[in-house]
CSV table of C-alpha atoms and ligand atoms in Angstrom, one decimal:
chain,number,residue,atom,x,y,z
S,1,UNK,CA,89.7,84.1,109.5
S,2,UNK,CA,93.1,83.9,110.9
S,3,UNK,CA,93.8,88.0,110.6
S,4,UNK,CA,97.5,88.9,109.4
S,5,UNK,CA,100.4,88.4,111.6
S,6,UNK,CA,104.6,87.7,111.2
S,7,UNK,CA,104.4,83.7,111.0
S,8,UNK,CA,104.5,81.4,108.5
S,9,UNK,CA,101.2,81.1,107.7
S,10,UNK,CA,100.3,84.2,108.0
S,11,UNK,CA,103.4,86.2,107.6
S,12,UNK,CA,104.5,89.3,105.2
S,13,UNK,CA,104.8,87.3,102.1
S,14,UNK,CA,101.0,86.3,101.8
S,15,UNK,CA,99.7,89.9,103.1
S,16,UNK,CA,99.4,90.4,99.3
S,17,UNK,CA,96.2,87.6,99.3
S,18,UNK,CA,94.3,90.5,101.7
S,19,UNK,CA,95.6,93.4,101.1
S,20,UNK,CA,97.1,93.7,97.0
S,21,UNK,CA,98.8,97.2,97.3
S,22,UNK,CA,101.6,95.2,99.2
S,23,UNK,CA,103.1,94.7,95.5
S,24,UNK,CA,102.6,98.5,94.6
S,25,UNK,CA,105.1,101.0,93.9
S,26,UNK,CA,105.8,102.7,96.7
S,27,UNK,CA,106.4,100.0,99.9
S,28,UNK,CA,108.3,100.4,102.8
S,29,UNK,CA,110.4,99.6,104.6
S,30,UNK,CA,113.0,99.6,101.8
S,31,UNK,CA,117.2,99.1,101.8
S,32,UNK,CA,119.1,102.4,102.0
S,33,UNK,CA,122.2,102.5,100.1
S,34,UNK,CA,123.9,106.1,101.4
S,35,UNK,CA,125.7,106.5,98.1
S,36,UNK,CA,122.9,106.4,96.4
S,37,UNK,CA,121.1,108.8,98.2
S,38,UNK,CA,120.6,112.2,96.5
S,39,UNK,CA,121.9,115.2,99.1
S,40,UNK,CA,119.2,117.7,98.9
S,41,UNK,CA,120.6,121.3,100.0
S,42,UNK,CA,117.1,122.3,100.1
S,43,UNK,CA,115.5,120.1,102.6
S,44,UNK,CA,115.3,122.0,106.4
S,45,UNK,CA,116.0,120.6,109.4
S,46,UNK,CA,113.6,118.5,111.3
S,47,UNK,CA,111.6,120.3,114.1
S,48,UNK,CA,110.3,118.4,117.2
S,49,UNK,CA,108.3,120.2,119.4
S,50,UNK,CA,107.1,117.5,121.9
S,51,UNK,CA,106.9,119.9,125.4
S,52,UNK,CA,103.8,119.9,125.4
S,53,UNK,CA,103.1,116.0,124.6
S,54,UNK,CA,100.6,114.1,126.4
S,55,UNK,CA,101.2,110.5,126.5
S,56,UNK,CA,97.9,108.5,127.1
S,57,UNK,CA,98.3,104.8,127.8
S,58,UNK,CA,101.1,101.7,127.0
S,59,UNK,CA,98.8,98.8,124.9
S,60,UNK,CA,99.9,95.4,123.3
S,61,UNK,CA,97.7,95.2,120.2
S,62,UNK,CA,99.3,91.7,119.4
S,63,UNK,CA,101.6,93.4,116.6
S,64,UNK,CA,103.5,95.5,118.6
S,65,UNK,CA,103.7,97.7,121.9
S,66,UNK,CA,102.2,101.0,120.9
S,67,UNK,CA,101.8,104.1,123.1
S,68,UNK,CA,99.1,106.4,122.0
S,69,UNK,CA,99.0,110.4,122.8
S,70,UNK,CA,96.1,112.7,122.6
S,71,UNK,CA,96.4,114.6,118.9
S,72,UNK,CA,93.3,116.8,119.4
S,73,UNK,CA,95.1,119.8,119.3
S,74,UNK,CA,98.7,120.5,118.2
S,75,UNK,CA,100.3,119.7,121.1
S,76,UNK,CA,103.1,117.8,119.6
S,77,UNK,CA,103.8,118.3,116.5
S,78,UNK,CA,107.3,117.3,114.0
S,79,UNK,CA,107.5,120.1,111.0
S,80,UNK,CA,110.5,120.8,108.3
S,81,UNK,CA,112.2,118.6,107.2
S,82,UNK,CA,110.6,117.7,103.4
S,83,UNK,CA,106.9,118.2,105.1
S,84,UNK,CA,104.9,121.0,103.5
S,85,UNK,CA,103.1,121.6,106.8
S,86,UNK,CA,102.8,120.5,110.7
S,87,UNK,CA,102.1,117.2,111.2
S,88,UNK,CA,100.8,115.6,114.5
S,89,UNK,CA,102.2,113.0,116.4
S,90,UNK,CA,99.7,110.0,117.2
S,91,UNK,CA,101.5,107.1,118.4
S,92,UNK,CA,104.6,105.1,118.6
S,93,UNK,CA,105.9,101.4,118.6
S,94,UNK,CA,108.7,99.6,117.8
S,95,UNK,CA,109.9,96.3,115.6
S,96,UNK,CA,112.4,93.9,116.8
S,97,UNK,CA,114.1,90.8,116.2
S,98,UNK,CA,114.5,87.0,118.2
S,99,UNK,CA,117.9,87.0,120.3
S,100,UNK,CA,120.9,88.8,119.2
S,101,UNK,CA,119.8,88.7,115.8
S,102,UNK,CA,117.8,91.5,113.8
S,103,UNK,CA,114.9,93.3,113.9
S,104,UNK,CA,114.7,97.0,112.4
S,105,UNK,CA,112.8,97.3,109.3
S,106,UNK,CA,114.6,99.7,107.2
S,107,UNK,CA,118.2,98.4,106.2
S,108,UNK,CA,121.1,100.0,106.1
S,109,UNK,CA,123.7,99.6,102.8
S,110,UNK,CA,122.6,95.5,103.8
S,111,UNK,CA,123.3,96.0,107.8
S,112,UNK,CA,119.9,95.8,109.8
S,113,UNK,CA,120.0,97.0,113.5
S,114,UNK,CA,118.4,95.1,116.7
S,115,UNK,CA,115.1,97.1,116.7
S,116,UNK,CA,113.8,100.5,115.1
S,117,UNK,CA,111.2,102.7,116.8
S,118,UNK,CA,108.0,104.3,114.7
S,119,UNK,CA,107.0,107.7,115.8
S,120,UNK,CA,103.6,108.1,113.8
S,121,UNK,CA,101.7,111.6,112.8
S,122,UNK,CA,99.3,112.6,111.0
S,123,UNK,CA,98.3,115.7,108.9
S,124,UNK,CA,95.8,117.0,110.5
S,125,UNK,CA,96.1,120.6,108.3
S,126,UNK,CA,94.7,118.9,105.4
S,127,UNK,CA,92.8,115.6,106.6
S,128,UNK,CA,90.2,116.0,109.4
S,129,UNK,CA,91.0,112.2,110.7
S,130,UNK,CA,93.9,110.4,110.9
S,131,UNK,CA,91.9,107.3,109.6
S,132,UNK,CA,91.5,109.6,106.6
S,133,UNK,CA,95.3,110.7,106.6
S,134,UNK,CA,96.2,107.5,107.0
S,135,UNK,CA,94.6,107.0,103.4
S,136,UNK,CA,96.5,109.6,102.1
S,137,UNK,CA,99.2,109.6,100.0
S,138,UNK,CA,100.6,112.3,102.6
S,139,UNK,CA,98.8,112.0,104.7
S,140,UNK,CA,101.4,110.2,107.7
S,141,UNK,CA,104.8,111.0,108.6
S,142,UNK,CA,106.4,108.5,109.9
S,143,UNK,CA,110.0,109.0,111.8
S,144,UNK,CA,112.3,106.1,112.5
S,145,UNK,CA,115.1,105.3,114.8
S,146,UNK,CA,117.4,102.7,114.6
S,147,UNK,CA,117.9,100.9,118.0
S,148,UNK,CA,121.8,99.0,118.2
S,149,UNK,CA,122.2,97.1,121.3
S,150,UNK,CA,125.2,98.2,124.2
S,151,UNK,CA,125.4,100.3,127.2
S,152,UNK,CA,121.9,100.6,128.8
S,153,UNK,CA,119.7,103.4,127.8
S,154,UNK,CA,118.8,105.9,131.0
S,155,UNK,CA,115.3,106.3,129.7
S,156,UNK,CA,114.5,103.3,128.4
S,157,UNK,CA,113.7,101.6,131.1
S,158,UNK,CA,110.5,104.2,131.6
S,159,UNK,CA,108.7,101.8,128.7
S,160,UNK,CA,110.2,98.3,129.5
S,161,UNK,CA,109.1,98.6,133.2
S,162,UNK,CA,105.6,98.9,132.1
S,163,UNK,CA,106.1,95.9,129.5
S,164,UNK,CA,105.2,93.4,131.6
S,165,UNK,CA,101.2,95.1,132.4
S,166,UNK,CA,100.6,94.4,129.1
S,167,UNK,CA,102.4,91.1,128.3
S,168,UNK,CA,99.1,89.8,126.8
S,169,UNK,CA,97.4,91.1,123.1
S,170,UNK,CA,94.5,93.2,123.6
S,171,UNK,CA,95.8,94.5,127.4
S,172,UNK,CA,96.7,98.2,127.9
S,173,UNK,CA,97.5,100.6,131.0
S,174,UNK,CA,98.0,104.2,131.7
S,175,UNK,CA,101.2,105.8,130.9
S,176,UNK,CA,100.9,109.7,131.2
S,177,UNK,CA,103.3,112.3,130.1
S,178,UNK,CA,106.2,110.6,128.6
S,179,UNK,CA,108.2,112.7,125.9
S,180,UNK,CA,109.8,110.8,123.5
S,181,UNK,CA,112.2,113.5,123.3
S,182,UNK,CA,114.1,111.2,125.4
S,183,UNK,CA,114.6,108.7,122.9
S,184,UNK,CA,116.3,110.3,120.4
S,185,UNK,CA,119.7,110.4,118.9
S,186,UNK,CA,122.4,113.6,119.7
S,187,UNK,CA,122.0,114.7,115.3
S,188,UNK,CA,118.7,114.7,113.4
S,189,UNK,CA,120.2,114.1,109.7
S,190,UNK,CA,117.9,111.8,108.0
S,191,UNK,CA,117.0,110.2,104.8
S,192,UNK,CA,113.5,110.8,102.7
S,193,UNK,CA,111.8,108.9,100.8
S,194,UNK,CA,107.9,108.2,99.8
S,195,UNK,CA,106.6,105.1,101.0
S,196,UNK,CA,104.1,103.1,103.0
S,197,UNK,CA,103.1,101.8,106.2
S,198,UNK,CA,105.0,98.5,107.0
S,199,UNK,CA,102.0,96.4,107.9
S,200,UNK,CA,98.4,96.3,106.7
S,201,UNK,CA,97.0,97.8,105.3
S,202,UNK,CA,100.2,98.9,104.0
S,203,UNK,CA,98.7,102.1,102.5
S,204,UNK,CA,100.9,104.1,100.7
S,205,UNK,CA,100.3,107.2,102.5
S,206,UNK,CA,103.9,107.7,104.8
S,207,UNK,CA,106.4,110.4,104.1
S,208,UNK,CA,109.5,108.5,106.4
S,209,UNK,CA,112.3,110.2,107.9
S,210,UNK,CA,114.9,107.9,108.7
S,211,UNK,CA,117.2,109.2,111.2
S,212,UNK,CA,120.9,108.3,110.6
S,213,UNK,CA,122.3,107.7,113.9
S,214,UNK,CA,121.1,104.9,116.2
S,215,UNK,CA,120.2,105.2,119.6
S,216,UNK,CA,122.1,102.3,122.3
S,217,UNK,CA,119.8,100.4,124.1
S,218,UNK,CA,121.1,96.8,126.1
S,219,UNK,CA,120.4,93.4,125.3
S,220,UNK,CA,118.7,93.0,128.7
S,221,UNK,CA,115.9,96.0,127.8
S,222,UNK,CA,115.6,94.4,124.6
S,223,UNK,CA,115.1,91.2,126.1
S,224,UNK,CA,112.0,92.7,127.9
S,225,UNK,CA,110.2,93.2,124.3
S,226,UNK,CA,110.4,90.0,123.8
S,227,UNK,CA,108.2,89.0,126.4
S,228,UNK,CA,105.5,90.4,125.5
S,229,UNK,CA,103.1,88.2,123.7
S,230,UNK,CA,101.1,88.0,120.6
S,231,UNK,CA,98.2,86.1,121.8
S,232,UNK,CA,95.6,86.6,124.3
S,233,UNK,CA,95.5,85.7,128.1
S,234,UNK,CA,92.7,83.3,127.2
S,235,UNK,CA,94.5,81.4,124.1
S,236,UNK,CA,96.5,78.5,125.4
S,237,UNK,CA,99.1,79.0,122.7
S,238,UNK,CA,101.1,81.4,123.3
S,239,UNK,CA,103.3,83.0,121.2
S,240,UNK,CA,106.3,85.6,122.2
S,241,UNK,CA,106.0,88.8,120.4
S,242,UNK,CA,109.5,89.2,118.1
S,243,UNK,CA,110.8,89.4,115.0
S,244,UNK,CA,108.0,91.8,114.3
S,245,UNK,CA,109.4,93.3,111.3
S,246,UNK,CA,108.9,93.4,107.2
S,247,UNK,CA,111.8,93.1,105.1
S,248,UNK,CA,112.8,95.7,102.3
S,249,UNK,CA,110.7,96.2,99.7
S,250,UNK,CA,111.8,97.0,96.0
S,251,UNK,CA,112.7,100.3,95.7
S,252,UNK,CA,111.0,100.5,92.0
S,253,UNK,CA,111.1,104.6,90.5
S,254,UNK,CA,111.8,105.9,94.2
S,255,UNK,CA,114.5,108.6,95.3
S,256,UNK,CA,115.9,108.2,98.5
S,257,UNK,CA,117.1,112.2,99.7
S,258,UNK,CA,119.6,112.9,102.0
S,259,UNK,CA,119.8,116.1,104.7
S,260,UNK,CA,122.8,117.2,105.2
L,323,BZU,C1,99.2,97.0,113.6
L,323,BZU,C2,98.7,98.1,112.7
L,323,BZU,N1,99.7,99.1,112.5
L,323,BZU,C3,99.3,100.2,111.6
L,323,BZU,C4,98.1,101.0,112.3
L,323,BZU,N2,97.9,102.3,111.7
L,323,BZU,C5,97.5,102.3,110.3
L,323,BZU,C6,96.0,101.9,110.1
L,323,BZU,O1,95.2,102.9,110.7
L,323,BZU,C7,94.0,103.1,110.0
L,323,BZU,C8,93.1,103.9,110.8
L,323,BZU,S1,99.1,103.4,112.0
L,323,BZU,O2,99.0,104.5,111.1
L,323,BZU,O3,99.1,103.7,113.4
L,323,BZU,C9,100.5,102.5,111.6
L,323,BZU,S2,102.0,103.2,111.3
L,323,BZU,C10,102.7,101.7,110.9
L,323,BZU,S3,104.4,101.8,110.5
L,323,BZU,N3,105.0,100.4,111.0
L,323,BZU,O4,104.5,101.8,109.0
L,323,BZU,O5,105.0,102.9,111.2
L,323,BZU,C11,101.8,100.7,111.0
L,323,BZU,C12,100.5,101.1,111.4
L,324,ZN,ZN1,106.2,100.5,112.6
C-alpha cells in the first residue's frame, strides 16, 4: 500500500479514498479573509508558558521535521485565548514550499507565506491521551506561524544545524531543551477558527490560533528544509522533502474570530 504523501499519486486530493472526513465540514487549513473576520472583544490573550519546556529529540518522519517534548506533566503549557482550559504542548513541525515559491498552509486574504510552523497540544484536562485528544473535537490546539523569507533568523539556525542528522525518513537525534519561545513573533493577535488537522487523518479535533504577524527567516535556512528527504536511506529514490503543505479548504458554516 503506498501510505499517503504530497505527490501526485498520492497527494492531498485523493486523501479522501482513505480517510473520507477530508470532505467534512470543518477542514483546515482554510483562506483567511481579515474583513471577514468577526473581532471578538471577549477572547483573552494567548498565554505561553514554555520555561519549563523540555525538548526531547529532532526526527524526519518523512512528512515533515517534527520535534517532540515530554507532555507528562504540565510543563509547557499555551492557555487563553478562546481555550476553556490548559492545553499541553506535544510537538512541532513545519510546512514549506519548493524554491522561492510557497509553502504555508493557511492563506492569507489569497497571499501564502514561504513556510508556517505547527506548535501542537493537547488537552490533557479532559482526555487522558493525546491519541484520544487527537480524536476530539477539542481535543488539540494547534498554533501557527507564518514564516516570510529575509534577514536571517538568530535562532533558527538551532533547528537547521541539526537538519542534516536526520536528512533521511524514519532517522531522529537528540535535541534537549529548546524553547520555542524563540520563535515567535514581537504581538500574539491571532485569528480562531474550528478546524482540523492538515494531514491524515485529518480529524477534526484542532482549535487553531493563527498568529498574525510572521516571523523572518532567510532563503538560505529555508533552503536547509529542503534537504531533508522523504524517503528512506535504503530506498534508491529519493525524494527531497518540500512543498509539504495542503491547500485551503472550504470554509462551509465556519466563523473565523479575530483578537484584538
Ligand atoms: C504526519 C502526521 N501528522 C499528524 C500527526 N498527529 C495526528 C495523529 O496522531 C494520532 C495519535 S499530530 O496531532 O501530531 C498532527 S498535528 C498536524 S497539523 N499539520 O494539523 O498541525 C498533523 C499531525
Ligand atoms: Zn502542521
Amino acid at each position: 500500500i503506498n501510505s499517503w504523501g504530497y505527490g501526485k499519486e498520492n497527494g492531498p486530493s485523493v486523501w479522501h479514498k482513505d480517510f473520507p472526513v477530508a470532505q467534512g465540514n470543518r477542514q483546515s487549513p482554510i483562506e483567511i479573509i481579515p474583513k471577514q473576520a468577526s473581532y471578538d472583544p471577549s477572547l483573552q490573550a494567548i498565554l505561553l508558558n514554555y520555561d519549563h519546556c523540555s525538548s526531547i529529540n529532532i526526527s524526519n518522519n518523512g512528512h515533515s521535521v517534527v520535534v517532540d517534548f515530554d507532555d507528562s506533566d504540565d510543563r509547557s503549557v499555551i492557555q487563553g485565548g478562546p481555550l476553556d482550559n490548559p492545553y499541553r504542548l506535544k510537538q512541532f513541525h513545519f510546512h514549506w514550499g519548493g524554491k522561492g515559491c510557497h509553502g504555508s498552509e493557511h492563506t492569507v486574504a489569497g497571499r501564502s507565506y514561504a513556510s508556517e510552523l505547527h506548535l501542537v497540544h493537547w488537552n490533557a484536562v479532559k482526555y487522558q491521551t493525546f491519541g484520544e485528544a487527537a480524536a476530539a473535537p477539542d481535543g488539540l490546539t494547534v498554533l501557527a506561524i507564518f514564516l516570510e523569507t529575509g534577514d536571517e533568523h538568530r535562532w533558527l539556525h538551532r533547528i537547521t544545524d541539526t537538519l542534516y542528522m536526520v536528512k533521511f525518513k524514519g532517522s531522529a537525534t537528540d535535541f534537549k531543551s529548546f524553547n520555542p519561545k524563540c520563535l515567535l513573533p514581537s504581538t500574539l493577535q491571532y485569528w480562531t477558527y474550528l478546524g482540523s488537522l492538515t494531514t491524515p487523518p485529518l480529524h477534526e479535533s484542532v482549535i487553531w490560533i493563527v498568529l498574525k504577524e510572521p516571523i523572518t527567516v532567510s532563503e538560505r535556512q529555508l533552503g536547509k528544509f529542503r534537504m531533508l528527504l522523504a524517503t528512506g536511506e535504503e530506498e534508491d529514490q529519493r525524494m527531497h522533502m518540500e512543498n509539504n503543505y495542503r491547500t485551503p479548504q472550504p470554509l462551509k458554516d465556519r466563523e473565523v474570530r479575530s483578537s484584538n
